[in-house]
Amino acid sequence: MKLQWFRVPKDIVFGTDALEYLSTLEGKKATLVTGGSSMKKFGFLDKAKQYLEKAGMEVSIVDGVEPNPSVETVIRGGKEMEKFNPDWVISIGGGSAIDAAKIMWVYYEYPETKFEDLIAGKFPKLRTKAKFIAIPSTSGTASEITAFSVITDTNNHIKYPLVSYEITPDIALLDAALPAKMLPHITANTGMDVMTHAIEAYVSTNATSFTDPLAMEAIKLVYNQLPVAYADGSNMKARADMHNASALAGMAFTNASLGIVHSLAHKIGGEFGVTHGLANAILLPYIVEYNKEGTDKYKEIEKQLGIEDLVKTLKELNKSLGIPERFSEITEVEITEDKFNEVLDRMSKNALEDPCSLTNPINPSVEAVKEIYKAAF
Ligand SMILES: NC(=O)c1ccc[n+]([C@@H]2O[C@H](COP(=O)([O-])OP(=O)(O)OC[C@H]3O[C@@H](n4cnc5c(N)ncnc54)[C@H](O)[C@@H]3O)[C@@H](O)[C@H]2O)c1
Ligand SMILES: [Zn+2]
């Protein structure tokens, strides 16, 4: 018997001013979890609190979740929730805030949880104290949909992808007014993360008839709408389409998994601190070129988009979004050739061991991974 699953949040609530949905929730207490400052600065945190109070709830706030959230942060959040005892855990922010809130929720319900068990995929049964809502402020990671959370062990600098359907949110709340505040370069990076999720899920060896249509729709939406959202951040149709595309791609990849673009991006991100979406965007065309021998499905993407050559199209798309062709050209962190060569062996071996490599259309050798890294450098 080989069983496969298709599991997504029970409710996906979306539309103009969807945030107001919070005022219709039933419960006594809610804890809002958020990141550093953007949700406060733009007034969304206050709005969310007011809607919850309108619903008759008492509200507490756990804030200051850092990018690449740490084990310490999720344990701290769990303790704060234990004191307050909410029946809703509501995360509002980017992938980092939502990922952190998921694991705070685990520690809230089970304070004795061992982080090693979570790494091994052994999660306790949740929803004994609270249900979980995710309100994404980026159109990128799709953490509002997925069974994943990425938590960093700051002592040994390792990012752990934690996976369990238990942490799939109960409700994903999509309000495009939030991501509409993203600066153009964040729109570009997170938007290309969506494209990468959709393409990798589509060609994944675990792709099914359930995931393919979702992935393909996300590919089309990103191809048509990301350049519009990048050029004019106030275009709400493009913003809403990108927000939906992110969730659609999430529905595909949480069930079909990903491929080696994510494996290589995770490791170069770990070594040099390159932003997740940017690393994916740069690697994607090189890996489509490499994977071509292993799948016919890129041809279907070319047919559906009405284009000749997916690699060329992805390179042009990156260029139009101000994303460089190579890691040596990025400006957010400096990667010197010496440092790159120094870590290349280790980075390539680690990339092969990433769980995302298991569902790539081709099972590459370490040598092949090194060649891809070198080309993309
Ligand atoms: N759970 C998953 O399925 C999954 C998948 C892929 C990646 N991840 C993880 O998610 C994290 C990245 O998440 P992310 O890309 O959403 O970025 P993020 O949450 O780290 O936020 C990136 C930056 O954008 C800012 N920001 C967020 N929303 C904004 C808005 N509306 N307006 C203005 N600024 C805003 C934040 O303050 C931050 O500075 C990484 O840790 C990555 O490993 C998780
Ligand atoms: Zn991603």
mmCIF file of C-alpha atoms in Angstrom, residues 49-342:
data_model
loop_
_atom_site.group_PDB
_atom_site.id
_atom_site.type_symbol
_atom_site.label_atom_id
_atom_site.label_comp_id
_atom_site.label_asym_id
_atom_site.label_seq_id
_atom_site.Cartn_x
_atom_site.Cartn_y
_atom_site.Cartn_z
ATOM 1 C CA LYS A 49 -6.342 43.577 17.430
ATOM 2 C CA GLN A 50 -9.383 45.836 17.069
ATOM 3 C CA TYR A 51 -11.267 43.272 14.965
ATOM 4 C CA LEU A 52 -10.568 40.584 17.561
ATOM 5 C CA GLU A 53 -11.727 42.859 20.366
ATOM 6 C CA LYS A 54 -14.872 43.550 18.361
ATOM 7 C CA ALA A 55 -15.403 39.779 18.390
ATOM 8 C CA GLY A 56 -15.321 40.012 22.197
ATOM 9 C CA MET A 57 -11.849 38.561 22.631
ATOM 10 C CA GLU A 58 -9.024 39.469 24.938
ATOM 11 C CA VAL A 59 -5.817 39.866 22.900
ATOM 12 C CA SER A 60 -2.131 39.368 23.688
ATOM 13 C CA ILE A 61 0.786 40.061 21.358
ATOM 14 C CA VAL A 62 4.010 38.132 20.864
ATOM 15 C CA ASP A 63 6.256 40.292 18.682
ATOM 16 C CA GLY A 64 9.853 40.665 17.637
ATOM 17 C CA VAL A 65 10.118 37.423 15.664
ATOM 18 C CA GLU A 66 13.383 37.800 13.746
ATOM 19 C CA PRO A 67 13.996 36.798 10.094
ATOM 20 C CA ASN A 68 15.126 33.143 10.182
ATOM 21 C CA PRO A 69 13.466 32.570 13.582
ATOM 22 C CA SER A 70 15.432 30.710 16.248
ATOM 23 C CA VAL A 71 14.645 27.847 18.626
ATOM 24 C CA GLU A 72 14.902 30.320 21.548
ATOM 25 C CA THR A 73 12.266 32.574 19.986
ATOM 26 C CA VAL A 74 9.716 29.779 19.536
ATOM 27 C CA ILE A 75 10.228 28.501 23.085
ATOM 28 C CA ARG A 76 9.821 32.063 24.444
ATOM 29 C CA GLY A 77 6.576 32.480 22.462
ATOM 30 C CA GLY A 78 5.243 29.153 23.733
ATOM 31 C CA LYS A 79 5.861 30.260 27.349
ATOM 32 C CA GLU A 80 4.096 33.605 26.804
ATOM 33 C CA MET A 81 1.096 31.768 25.372
ATOM 34 C CA GLU A 82 1.022 29.357 28.305
ATOM 35 C CA LYS A 83 0.592 32.309 30.668
ATOM 36 C CA PHE A 84 -2.201 33.845 28.578
ATOM 37 C CA ASN A 85 -3.966 30.641 27.524
ATOM 38 C CA PRO A 86 -5.458 31.674 24.127
ATOM 39 C CA ASP A 87 -7.949 29.618 22.118
ATOM 40 C CA TRP A 88 -6.674 31.178 18.868
ATOM 41 C CA VAL A 89 -3.065 31.569 17.757
ATOM 42 C CA ILE A 90 -3.003 34.129 14.936
ATOM 43 C CA SER A 91 0.196 34.866 13.025
ATOM 44 C CA ILE A 92 0.433 38.010 10.938
ATOM 45 C CA GLY A 93 3.568 38.790 8.914
ATOM 46 C CA GLY A 94 6.051 37.231 6.525
ATOM 47 C CA GLY A 95 7.053 33.585 6.353
ATOM 48 C CA SER A 96 9.350 34.054 9.332
ATOM 49 C CA ALA A 97 6.556 35.187 11.686
ATOM 50 C CA ILE A 98 4.165 32.450 10.531
ATOM 51 C CA ASP A 99 6.819 29.710 10.731
ATOM 52 C CA ALA A 100 7.738 30.791 14.259
ATOM 53 C CA ALA A 101 4.097 30.966 15.398
ATOM 54 C CA LYS A 102 3.499 27.389 14.224
ATOM 55 C CA ILE A 103 6.208 26.045 16.523
ATOM 56 C CA MET A 104 5.235 28.382 19.410
ATOM 57 C CA TRP A 105 1.815 26.755 19.109
ATOM 58 C CA VAL A 106 3.442 23.316 19.545
ATOM 59 C CA TYR A 107 5.345 24.489 22.660
ATOM 60 C CA TYR A 108 2.203 26.158 24.033
ATOM 61 C CA GLU A 109 0.208 22.930 23.786
ATOM 62 C CA TYR A 110 3.138 20.682 24.789
ATOM 63 C CA PRO A 111 5.726 22.650 26.844
ATOM 64 C CA GLU A 112 7.852 19.496 27.293
ATOM 65 C CA THR A 113 8.374 19.083 23.528
ATOM 66 C CA LYS A 114 11.922 18.168 22.508
ATOM 67 C CA PHE A 115 13.124 20.078 19.450
ATOM 68 C CA GLU A 116 14.946 16.912 18.240
ATOM 69 C CA ASP A 117 11.589 15.143 17.987
ATOM 70 C CA LEU A 118 10.252 17.914 15.758
ATOM 71 C CA ILE A 119 13.342 17.650 13.529
ATOM 72 C CA ALA A 120 12.576 13.933 13.202
ATOM 73 C CA GLY A 121 8.998 14.761 12.162
ATOM 74 C CA LYS A 122 7.499 13.472 15.447
ATOM 75 C CA PHE A 123 4.785 16.020 16.244
ATOM 76 C CA PRO A 124 2.171 15.713 18.993
ATOM 77 C CA LYS A 125 -1.539 16.037 18.230
ATOM 78 C CA LEU A 126 -2.370 19.732 18.178
ATOM 79 C CA ARG A 127 -5.630 21.684 18.651
ATOM 80 C CA THR A 128 -6.111 20.592 22.256
ATOM 81 C CA LYS A 129 -5.914 24.245 23.394
ATOM 82 C CA ALA A 130 -6.085 26.466 20.311
ATOM 83 C CA LYS A 131 -6.637 26.661 16.575
ATOM 84 C CA PHE A 132 -4.294 28.442 14.197
ATOM 85 C CA ILE A 133 -4.796 31.252 11.672
ATOM 86 C CA ALA A 134 -2.087 32.558 9.332
ATOM 87 C CA ILE A 135 -2.287 36.003 7.717
ATOM 88 C CA PRO A 136 0.642 36.380 5.280
ATOM 89 C CA SER A 137 2.153 39.795 4.556
ATOM 90 C CA THR A 138 4.413 38.567 1.758
ATOM 91 C CA SER A 139 3.263 36.727 -1.368
ATOM 92 C CA GLY A 140 6.018 34.157 -1.222
ATOM 93 C CA THR A 141 6.613 31.296 1.190
ATOM 94 C CA ALA A 142 2.950 30.172 1.445
ATOM 95 C CA SER A 143 3.544 29.213 5.063
ATOM 96 C CA GLU A 144 -0.170 30.064 5.528
ATOM 97 C CA ILE A 145 -0.958 26.895 3.554
ATOM 98 C CA THR A 146 1.899 24.511 4.186
ATOM 99 C CA ALA A 147 2.874 21.783 6.607
ATOM 100 C CA PHE A 148 6.362 23.331 6.901
ATOM 101 C CA SER A 149 8.207 25.583 9.278
ATOM 102 C CA VAL A 150 11.855 26.589 8.975
ATOM 103 C CA ILE A 151 13.530 27.166 12.356
ATOM 104 C CA THR A 152 17.209 27.965 12.877
ATOM 105 C CA ASP A 153 19.416 26.472 15.555
ATOM 106 C CA THR A 154 21.586 29.524 16.163
ATOM 107 C CA ASN A 155 24.187 27.544 18.153
ATOM 108 C CA ASN A 156 25.283 25.487 15.160
ATOM 109 C CA HIS A 157 23.948 27.749 12.350
ATOM 110 C CA ILE A 158 21.648 25.092 10.912
ATOM 111 C CA LYS A 159 18.230 25.833 9.396
ATOM 112 C CA TYR A 160 15.833 22.965 10.096
ATOM 113 C CA PRO A 161 12.850 22.390 7.817
ATOM 114 C CA LEU A 162 10.209 20.960 10.188
ATOM 115 C CA VAL A 163 7.439 19.037 8.457
ATOM 116 C CA SER A 164 4.092 17.760 9.716
ATOM 117 C CA TYR A 165 0.511 18.063 8.523
ATOM 118 C CA GLU A 166 -0.290 18.853 12.208
ATOM 119 C CA ILE A 167 1.044 22.403 11.662
ATOM 120 C CA THR A 168 -1.014 23.055 8.536
ATOM 121 C CA PRO A 169 -3.004 26.148 9.583
ATOM 122 C CA ASP A 170 -6.751 25.812 10.185
ATOM 123 C CA ILE A 171 -7.462 29.052 8.365
ATOM 124 C CA ALA A 172 -5.391 30.987 5.802
ATOM 125 C CA LEU A 173 -6.554 34.598 5.632
ATOM 126 C CA LEU A 174 -5.489 36.367 2.424
ATOM 127 C CA ASP A 175 -5.777 40.146 2.344
ATOM 128 C CA ALA A 176 -3.762 41.696 -0.492
ATOM 129 C CA ALA A 177 -3.590 45.066 1.299
ATOM 130 C CA LEU A 178 -0.771 43.607 3.427
ATOM 131 C CA PRO A 179 1.668 42.516 0.673
ATOM 132 C CA ALA A 180 0.814 45.718 -1.232
ATOM 133 C CA LYS A 181 3.194 47.457 1.198
ATOM 134 C CA MET A 182 6.211 45.398 0.120
ATOM 135 C CA LEU A 183 9.054 47.322 -1.520
ATOM 136 C CA PRO A 184 9.770 46.410 -5.172
ATOM 137 C CA HIS A 185 12.851 44.271 -4.433
ATOM 138 C CA ILE A 186 10.962 42.246 -1.784
ATOM 139 C CA THR A 187 8.056 41.865 -4.231
ATOM 140 C CA ALA A 188 10.516 40.545 -6.823
ATOM 141 C CA ASN A 189 12.348 38.106 -4.535
ATOM 142 C CA THR A 190 9.259 36.682 -2.828
ATOM 143 C CA GLY A 191 7.425 36.547 -6.180
ATOM 144 C CA MET A 192 10.185 34.469 -7.749
ATOM 145 C CA ASP A 193 10.003 32.189 -4.704
ATOM 146 C CA VAL A 194 6.377 31.550 -5.741
ATOM 147 C CA MET A 195 7.463 30.804 -9.331
ATOM 148 C CA THR A 196 10.059 28.369 -7.988
ATOM 149 C CA HIS A 197 7.516 26.610 -5.730
ATOM 150 C CA ALA A 198 5.106 26.240 -8.626
ATOM 151 C CA ILE A 199 7.651 24.953 -11.168
ATOM 152 C CA GLU A 200 9.352 22.596 -8.709
ATOM 153 C CA ALA A 201 6.020 21.170 -7.496
ATOM 154 C CA TYR A 202 4.890 20.715 -11.118
ATOM 155 C CA VAL A 203 7.948 18.672 -12.124
ATOM 156 C CA SER A 204 8.297 16.924 -8.726
ATOM 157 C CA THR A 205 8.373 13.128 -8.812
ATOM 158 C CA ASN A 206 5.539 13.322 -6.232
ATOM 159 C CA ALA A 207 3.309 15.564 -8.389
ATOM 160 C CA THR A 208 -0.255 14.302 -8.839
ATOM 161 C CA SER A 209 -3.448 15.227 -10.676
ATOM 162 C CA PHE A 210 -4.402 17.099 -7.509
ATOM 163 C CA THR A 211 -1.317 19.302 -7.431
ATOM 164 C CA ASP A 212 -0.616 19.899 -11.161
ATOM 165 C CA PRO A 213 -3.546 22.244 -11.943
ATOM 166 C CA LEU A 214 -2.754 24.376 -8.878
ATOM 167 C CA ALA A 215 0.926 24.617 -9.791
ATOM 168 C CA MET A 216 0.157 25.479 -13.420
ATOM 169 C CA GLU A 217 -2.306 28.233 -12.462
ATOM 170 C CA ALA A 218 0.292 29.710 -10.111
ATOM 171 C CA ILE A 219 2.929 29.662 -12.894
ATOM 172 C CA LYS A 220 0.576 31.559 -15.224
ATOM 173 C CA LEU A 221 -0.389 34.125 -12.589
ATOM 174 C CA VAL A 222 3.226 34.859 -11.641
ATOM 175 C CA TYR A 223 4.337 35.063 -15.280
ATOM 176 C CA ASN A 224 1.609 37.589 -16.091
ATOM 177 C CA GLN A 225 1.249 39.537 -12.844
ATOM 178 C CA LEU A 226 4.609 39.674 -11.061
ATOM 179 C CA PRO A 227 6.077 42.234 -13.498
ATOM 180 C CA VAL A 228 2.941 44.373 -12.999
ATOM 181 C CA ALA A 229 3.095 44.180 -9.178
ATOM 182 C CA TYR A 230 6.830 44.969 -9.325
ATOM 183 C CA ALA A 231 6.401 48.009 -11.586
ATOM 184 C CA ASP A 232 3.314 49.351 -9.799
ATOM 185 C CA GLY A 233 2.950 48.169 -6.215
ATOM 186 C CA SER A 234 -0.416 49.895 -5.888
ATOM 187 C CA ASN A 235 -2.027 47.793 -8.638
ATOM 188 C CA MET A 236 -4.385 45.796 -6.416
ATOM 189 C CA LYS A 237 -5.413 43.313 -9.101
ATOM 190 C CA ALA A 238 -1.787 42.292 -9.588
ATOM 191 C CA ARG A 239 -1.249 42.193 -5.807
ATOM 192 C CA ALA A 240 -4.304 39.976 -5.269
ATOM 193 C CA ASP A 241 -3.319 37.688 -8.153
ATOM 194 C CA MET A 242 0.186 37.307 -6.686
ATOM 195 C CA HIS A 243 -1.232 36.634 -3.210
ATOM 196 C CA ASN A 244 -3.497 33.932 -4.619
ATOM 197 C CA ALA A 245 -0.664 32.542 -6.744
ATOM 198 C CA SER A 246 1.457 32.133 -3.625
ATOM 199 C CA ALA A 247 -1.303 30.168 -1.874
ATOM 200 C CA LEU A 248 -2.008 28.051 -4.981
ATOM 201 C CA ALA A 249 1.664 27.168 -5.311
ATOM 202 C CA GLY A 250 1.656 26.378 -1.582
ATOM 203 C CA MET A 251 -1.251 23.951 -2.024
ATOM 204 C CA ALA A 252 0.782 22.197 -4.709
ATOM 205 C CA PHE A 253 4.166 22.031 -2.975
ATOM 206 C CA THR A 254 2.960 21.191 0.518
ATOM 207 C CA ASN A 255 1.665 17.952 -1.037
ATOM 208 C CA ALA A 256 4.059 17.356 -3.972
ATOM 209 C CA SER A 257 7.221 18.757 -2.336
ATOM 210 C CA LEU A 258 9.969 20.625 -4.200
ATOM 211 C CA GLY A 259 13.311 20.029 -5.968
ATOM 212 C CA ILE A 260 16.984 20.952 -6.018
ATOM 213 C CA VAL A 261 16.482 24.686 -6.588
ATOM 214 C CA HIS A 262 15.346 24.788 -2.972
ATOM 215 C CA SER A 263 18.107 22.380 -1.862
ATOM 216 C CA LEU A 264 20.832 24.583 -3.356
ATOM 217 C CA ALA A 265 19.136 27.809 -2.213
ATOM 218 C CA HIS A 266 18.866 26.559 1.388
ATOM 219 C CA LYS A 267 22.598 25.825 1.538
ATOM 220 C CA ILE A 268 23.898 28.985 -0.150
ATOM 221 C CA GLY A 269 21.467 30.862 2.115
ATOM 222 C CA GLY A 270 22.963 29.104 5.134
ATOM 223 C CA GLU A 271 26.572 29.816 4.091
ATOM 224 C CA PHE A 272 26.230 33.440 2.961
ATOM 225 C CA GLY A 273 22.851 34.744 4.170
ATOM 226 C CA VAL A 274 21.414 35.217 0.658
ATOM 227 C CA THR A 275 17.657 35.916 0.884
ATOM 228 C CA HIS A 276 15.577 32.797 0.192
ATOM 229 C CA GLY A 277 13.630 34.111 -2.819
ATOM 230 C CA LEU A 278 16.660 35.745 -4.420
ATOM 231 C CA ALA A 279 18.713 32.530 -4.197
ATOM 232 C CA ASN A 280 15.855 30.584 -5.806
ATOM 233 C CA ALA A 281 15.405 33.170 -8.562
ATOM 234 C CA ILE A 282 19.074 33.023 -9.569
ATOM 235 C CA LEU A 283 19.305 29.215 -9.462
ATOM 236 C CA LEU A 284 16.012 28.450 -11.209
ATOM 237 C CA PRO A 285 17.022 28.907 -14.899
ATOM 238 C CA TYR A 286 20.264 26.933 -14.410
ATOM 239 C CA ILE A 287 18.404 24.038 -12.821
ATOM 240 C CA VAL A 288 15.591 23.980 -15.400
ATOM 241 C CA GLU A 289 18.362 23.628 -18.001
ATOM 242 C CA TYR A 290 19.964 20.773 -16.011
ATOM 243 C CA ASN A 291 16.673 18.955 -15.238
ATOM 244 C CA LYS A 292 15.430 19.034 -18.861
ATOM 245 C CA GLU A 293 16.742 15.514 -19.508
ATOM 246 C CA GLY A 294 14.655 14.142 -16.644
ATOM 247 C CA THR A 295 11.160 15.442 -17.429
ATOM 248 C CA ASP A 296 8.867 16.416 -20.319
ATOM 249 C CA LYS A 297 6.817 18.687 -18.127
ATOM 250 C CA TYR A 298 8.755 21.886 -18.863
ATOM 251 C CA LYS A 299 7.454 21.513 -22.441
ATOM 252 C CA GLU A 300 3.908 21.598 -21.092
ATOM 253 C CA ILE A 301 4.734 24.829 -19.228
ATOM 254 C CA GLU A 302 6.126 26.325 -22.472
ATOM 255 C CA LYS A 303 2.958 25.285 -24.300
ATOM 256 C CA GLN A 304 0.629 26.739 -21.646
ATOM 257 C CA LEU A 305 2.536 30.039 -21.459
ATOM 258 C CA GLY A 306 2.877 30.238 -25.259
ATOM 259 C CA ILE A 307 6.656 30.598 -25.070
ATOM 260 C CA GLU A 308 9.541 28.895 -26.905
ATOM 261 C CA ASP A 309 12.123 28.389 -24.232
ATOM 262 C CA LEU A 310 11.433 28.355 -20.462
ATOM 263 C CA VAL A 311 15.087 28.943 -19.520
ATOM 264 C CA LYS A 312 15.269 32.057 -21.689
ATOM 265 C CA THR A 313 11.914 33.319 -20.384
ATOM 266 C CA LEU A 314 12.982 32.887 -16.752
ATOM 267 C CA LYS A 315 16.227 34.758 -17.405
ATOM 268 C CA GLU A 316 14.312 37.610 -19.029
ATOM 269 C CA LEU A 317 11.786 37.656 -16.192
ATOM 270 C CA ASN A 318 14.602 37.915 -13.614
ATOM 271 C CA LYS A 319 16.219 40.707 -15.602
ATOM 272 C CA SER A 320 12.960 42.665 -15.779
ATOM 273 C CA LEU A 321 12.714 42.381 -11.968
ATOM 274 C CA GLY A 322 16.228 43.672 -11.338
ATOM 275 C CA ILE A 323 17.484 40.212 -10.285
ATOM 276 C CA PRO A 324 21.083 39.516 -11.387
ATOM 277 C CA GLU A 325 22.082 36.436 -13.392
ATOM 278 C CA ARG A 326 24.796 35.349 -10.982
ATOM 279 C CA PHE A 327 25.561 35.239 -7.262
ATOM 280 C CA SER A 328 28.804 37.153 -7.852
ATOM 281 C CA GLU A 329 26.678 40.154 -8.901
ATOM 282 C CA ILE A 330 24.340 40.427 -5.901
ATOM 283 C CA THR A 331 24.671 43.402 -3.589
ATOM 284 C CA GLU A 332 22.792 42.412 -0.390
ATOM 285 C CA VAL A 333 25.757 40.268 0.740
ATOM 286 C CA GLU A 334 29.231 39.969 -0.697
ATOM 287 C CA ILE A 335 30.312 36.535 -1.899
ATOM 288 C CA THR A 336 33.967 36.552 -2.933
ATOM 289 C CA GLU A 337 35.292 33.929 -5.311
ATOM 290 C CA ASP A 338 37.744 32.653 -2.686
ATOM 291 C CA LYS A 339 35.071 32.189 -0.050
ATOM 292 C CA PHE A 340 32.755 30.575 -2.618
ATOM 293 C CA ASN A 341 35.418 28.045 -3.655
ATOM 294 C CA GLU A 342 36.262 27.365 -0.040
#
